[in-house]
Short mmCIF file of C-alpha atoms in Angstrom, two decimals:
data_model
loop_
_atom_site.label_atom_id
_atom_site.label_comp_id
_atom_site.label_asym_id
_atom_site.label_seq_id
_atom_site.Cartn_x
_atom_site.Cartn_y
_atom_site.Cartn_z
CA MET N 20 0.00 0.00 0.00
CA ASN N 21 2.81 2.33 0.95
CA ALA N 22 4.71 1.10 -2.08
CA SER N 23 1.86 1.86 -4.45
CA ARG N 24 1.37 5.27 -2.84
CA ARG N 25 5.02 6.01 -3.42
CA THR N 26 4.62 4.88 -6.99
CA ALA N 27 1.66 7.22 -7.38
CA LEU N 28 3.57 10.10 -5.82
CA PHE N 29 6.52 9.38 -8.12
CA SER N 30 4.18 9.43 -11.12
CA VAL N 31 2.77 12.80 -9.98
CA ALA N 32 6.27 14.16 -9.51
CA ALA N 33 7.30 12.87 -12.92
CA SER N 34 4.21 14.47 -14.47
CA ALA N 35 5.03 17.76 -12.75
CA ALA N 36 8.62 17.56 -13.94
CA LEU N 37 7.39 16.85 -17.44
CA ALA N 38 5.00 19.78 -17.24
CA LEU N 39 7.83 22.06 -16.09
CA SER N 40 10.00 20.74 -18.89
CA LEU N 41 7.26 21.41 -21.42
CA SER N 42 6.73 24.83 -19.94
CA ALA N 43 10.45 25.52 -20.23
CA CYS N 44 10.36 24.37 -23.83
CA GLN N 45 7.47 26.66 -24.52
CA SER N 46 9.39 29.43 -22.87
CA GLY N 47 12.33 28.57 -25.14
CA GLU N 48 10.03 28.68 -28.10
CA GLY N 49 8.92 32.09 -26.90
CA ALA N 50 12.56 33.10 -26.82
CA LYS N 51 12.91 31.71 -30.30
CA ALA N 52 9.87 33.71 -31.35
CA GLU N 53 11.50 36.83 -29.99
CA GLY N 54 14.65 35.74 -31.78
CA ALA N 55 12.58 35.44 -34.90
CA ALA N 56 11.63 39.07 -34.47
CA ALA N 57 15.30 39.94 -34.84
CA PRO N 58 15.10 40.00 -38.62
CA VAL N 59 12.40 42.62 -38.22
CA ALA N 60 14.82 44.61 -36.06
CA LYS N 61 17.49 43.96 -38.65
CA GLU N 62 15.10 45.15 -41.29
CA THR N 63 14.54 48.26 -39.24
CA VAL N 64 18.29 48.73 -38.92
CA SER N 65 18.57 48.11 -42.61
CA ALA N 66 15.98 50.82 -43.22
CA SER N 67 17.88 52.99 -40.80
CA ALA N 68 21.06 52.19 -42.64
CA SER N 69 19.30 53.20 -45.80
CA ALA N 70 18.83 56.65 -44.25
CA PRO N 71 22.25 57.74 -45.54
CA ALA N 72 21.08 56.57 -48.93
CA ALA N 73 18.04 58.74 -48.44
CA ALA N 74 20.37 61.46 -47.26
CA ALA N 75 22.41 60.79 -50.34
CA GLY N 76 19.14 61.13 -52.16
CA THR N 77 18.73 64.42 -50.32
CA SER N 78 22.24 65.23 -51.34
CA THR N 79 21.23 64.36 -54.85
CA SER N 80 18.27 66.57 -54.28
CA ASP N 81 20.79 69.12 -53.06
CA ASP N 82 22.63 68.48 -56.27
CA THR N 83 19.33 69.23 -57.82
CA GLY N 84 19.61 71.85 -55.17
CA SER N 85 22.91 72.32 -56.82
CA GLY N 86 20.47 72.82 -59.59
CA THR N 87 19.02 75.30 -57.16
CA SER N 88 22.51 76.63 -56.88
CA THR N 89 22.53 76.69 -60.63
CA ALA N 90 19.16 78.35 -60.47
CA VAL N 91 20.71 80.89 -58.13
CA GLY N 92 23.52 81.17 -60.63
CA THR N 93 20.91 81.57 -63.29
CA ALA N 94 19.26 84.17 -61.12
CA HIS N 95 22.63 85.88 -60.88
CA LYS N 96 22.95 85.63 -64.60
CA SER N 97 19.45 86.91 -64.92
CA ASN N 98 20.25 89.74 -62.54
CA SER N 99 23.42 90.37 -64.46
CA THR N 100 21.49 90.35 -67.71
CA SER N 101 18.89 92.53 -66.13
CA ALA N 102 21.61 94.81 -64.83
CA GLY N 103 23.16 94.72 -68.27
CA ALA N 104 19.84 95.59 -69.80
CA LYS N 105 19.45 98.31 -67.24
CA LYS N 106 22.95 99.53 -67.97
CA GLY N 107 22.07 99.50 -71.63
CA THR N 108 19.14 101.80 -70.95
CA THR N 109 21.15 104.25 -68.82
CA THR N 110 22.53 107.40 -70.39
CA PRO N 111 25.82 106.76 -72.21
CA LEU N 112 28.87 108.87 -71.47
CA CYS N 113 29.52 111.83 -73.75
CA ARG N 114 32.42 111.18 -76.07
CA ALA N 115 34.62 113.64 -77.93
CA GLN N 116 32.53 113.20 -81.07
CA ASP N 117 29.36 114.13 -79.15
CA VAL N 118 30.42 117.57 -77.91
CA LYS N 119 32.05 120.82 -78.96
CA VAL N 120 34.31 122.38 -76.29
CA SER N 121 35.13 126.08 -76.10
CA SER N 122 36.74 128.34 -73.49
CA GLU N 123 36.27 131.92 -72.35
CA ARG N 124 37.92 134.04 -69.71
CA GLN N 125 36.06 134.74 -66.51
CA ASP N 126 36.12 138.24 -64.99
CA GLY N 127 39.47 140.00 -64.75
CA PRO N 128 41.89 141.42 -65.36
CA PRO N 129 43.88 139.70 -64.01
CA TYR N 130 42.38 136.68 -65.74
CA THR N 131 42.80 133.90 -63.22
CA HIS N 132 40.00 131.57 -64.41
CA ILE N 133 38.38 130.34 -67.58
CA ILE N 134 35.04 128.65 -68.15
CA LEU N 135 34.95 125.61 -70.39
CA THR N 136 31.68 124.93 -72.19
CA ALA N 137 30.92 121.51 -73.71
CA ARG N 138 27.79 121.54 -75.85
CA ASN N 139 26.08 118.32 -76.85
CA THR N 140 26.12 118.42 -80.66
CA SER N 141 24.89 114.83 -81.06
CA ASN N 142 21.31 113.68 -81.59
CA HIS N 143 21.15 111.71 -78.32
CA ARG N 144 21.38 112.27 -74.57
CA CYS N 145 24.74 111.70 -72.92
CA GLU N 146 26.40 112.20 -69.54
CA MET N 147 29.37 114.47 -68.93
CA ALA N 148 30.99 112.40 -66.22
CA GLY N 149 33.67 113.53 -63.81
CA PHE N 150 35.96 116.38 -64.81
CA PRO N 151 38.03 117.22 -67.91
CA HIS N 152 41.56 115.82 -67.90
CA ILE N 153 43.41 118.96 -68.97
CA GLN N 154 47.04 119.46 -69.97
CA PHE N 155 47.96 123.08 -70.64
CA LEU N 156 51.64 122.78 -71.48
CA GLU N 157 53.84 120.34 -73.35
CA SER N 158 56.43 120.74 -70.60
CA HIS N 159 53.91 119.71 -67.91
CA LYS N 160 52.26 116.41 -68.78
CA GLN N 161 50.37 116.03 -65.49
CA ASP N 162 46.60 116.52 -65.59
CA VAL N 163 45.26 119.62 -63.89
CA PRO N 164 44.12 118.58 -60.36
CA SER N 165 40.37 118.49 -59.69
CA VAL N 166 38.47 120.18 -56.84
CA ALA N 167 36.30 117.65 -54.99
CA LYS N 168 33.78 120.15 -53.62
CA SER N 169 32.68 121.03 -57.15
CA LYS N 170 31.45 117.50 -57.85
CA PRO N 171 27.68 117.69 -58.48
CA ALA N 172 25.26 115.56 -56.44
CA ALA N 173 23.48 114.26 -59.56
CA PRO N 174 24.90 113.13 -62.91
CA THR N 175 25.38 115.89 -65.49
CA VAL N 176 23.14 114.63 -68.30
CA LEU N 177 22.83 116.64 -71.51
CA ASN N 178 20.02 116.54 -74.03
CA PRO N 179 20.97 117.37 -77.62
CA GLY N 180 21.97 121.04 -77.73
CA ASP N 181 22.48 121.36 -73.94
CA PRO N 182 25.75 122.72 -72.48
CA ALA N 183 27.84 121.62 -69.50
CA PHE N 184 30.28 123.94 -67.75
CA VAL N 185 33.57 123.68 -65.87
CA LEU N 186 35.45 126.38 -64.00
CA VAL N 187 39.24 126.15 -64.41
CA LYS N 188 41.81 128.09 -62.42
CA LEU N 189 44.89 129.29 -64.33
CA SER N 190 46.87 131.20 -61.73
CA ASP N 191 46.66 133.37 -58.62
CA GLY N 192 46.89 136.53 -60.73
CA GLY N 193 50.21 137.61 -59.24
CA VAL N 194 52.53 139.85 -61.21
CA HIS N 195 55.61 137.79 -60.40
CA GLU N 196 54.09 134.36 -60.93
CA ASP N 197 55.83 131.80 -63.09
CA ASN N 198 53.27 132.09 -65.87
CA GLU N 199 53.46 130.76 -69.41
CA VAL N 200 51.35 131.88 -72.33
CA VAL N 201 49.04 129.18 -73.66
CA ASN N 202 47.37 129.65 -77.05
CA ALA N 203 45.94 126.12 -77.22
CA PHE N 204 45.61 123.22 -74.85
CA GLN N 205 44.19 119.73 -74.82
CA LEU N 206 41.80 117.66 -72.74
CA ILE N 207 40.11 114.29 -72.73
CA LEU N 208 36.71 113.35 -71.34
CA GLU N 209 35.99 110.71 -68.72
CA GLY N 210 35.74 107.30 -70.37
CA ASP N 211 37.18 108.45 -73.71
CA SER N 212 40.82 108.59 -74.80
CA THR N 213 40.23 110.94 -77.74
CA VAL N 214 42.20 114.16 -77.38
CA ILE N 215 40.20 117.38 -77.77
CA ALA N 216 42.19 120.47 -78.80
CA VAL N 217 40.90 123.80 -77.46
CA ASP N 218 41.90 127.13 -79.00
CA SER N 219 42.72 129.74 -76.34
CA SER N 220 44.57 132.27 -78.49
CA ALA N 221 41.90 134.98 -78.28
CA GLY N 222 43.07 138.06 -76.37
CA GLY N 223 46.70 137.06 -76.61
CA GLY N 224 46.35 133.63 -75.02
CA LEU N 225 46.13 132.50 -71.40
CA ALA N 226 48.69 133.19 -68.67
CA VAL N 227 49.02 129.82 -66.89
CA ASP N 228 50.96 128.99 -63.75
CA PRO N 229 51.22 125.15 -63.83
CA ALA N 230 51.70 125.01 -60.04
CA LYS N 231 48.38 126.79 -59.37
CA THR N 232 46.02 125.23 -61.92
CA LEU N 233 42.79 123.53 -60.77
CA THR N 234 39.66 122.27 -62.47
CA GLY N 235 36.11 121.68 -61.34
CA TYR N 236 33.66 118.95 -62.38
CA TRP N 237 31.26 119.21 -65.28
CA THR N 238 27.95 120.75 -64.16
CA THR N 239 24.81 122.03 -65.85
CA GLU N 240 25.41 125.46 -64.30
CA LEU N 241 28.14 127.15 -62.32
CA ARG N 242 27.27 127.33 -58.62
CA ASN N 243 28.35 129.88 -56.07
CA GLY N 244 30.47 128.26 -53.37
CA ALA N 245 30.92 124.84 -54.98
CA ASP N 246 32.70 126.31 -57.99
CA ASP N 247 34.66 129.03 -56.23
CA PHE N 248 38.32 128.09 -55.93
#
């Protein structure tokens, strides 16, 4: 009786052990199932790893963005073209062939200044830019210095037939100055290398002291203060 009870207890224990074993197996299968999920994780990593490819795609898009860069370049070109077109529509500079330049003494005696007049003889508008680059004497090749305060605030634009003026200082008017008589002199305009010869022989020529000469900027009218020097 005791022996059969022990046998029964042993059977129960064996069944319990078997159940635990099966349970452990199932648990192992669960672990395997989780292990089977690893490929999914790997797939996720793979997708994550493909992010650089996407980034490369973005980079390619940036290259297309480089196309944007090109578009910006195109915009620059467009701006440049536009600026060029705009420049094309701005008033061109007056050239030697567009104007006739004459000189006359101002006030005096002593005659210390002359006024240069440049009249637009062309059939189009043009701008008298800057100041005349004047050389009075063959022995003094330097251009006559300009006076900054005489520079006009707005461009000096001439319609056909309009004049522009410049005040030019010849000397201080002193009796003992180192003056030389000038019957003709030359100048060039801003942006043009053509030499313009100006006759100044009227009245016996001009008494010029090369160390004292000054020139103003081209203006549409002579202005008190700005053109006094």
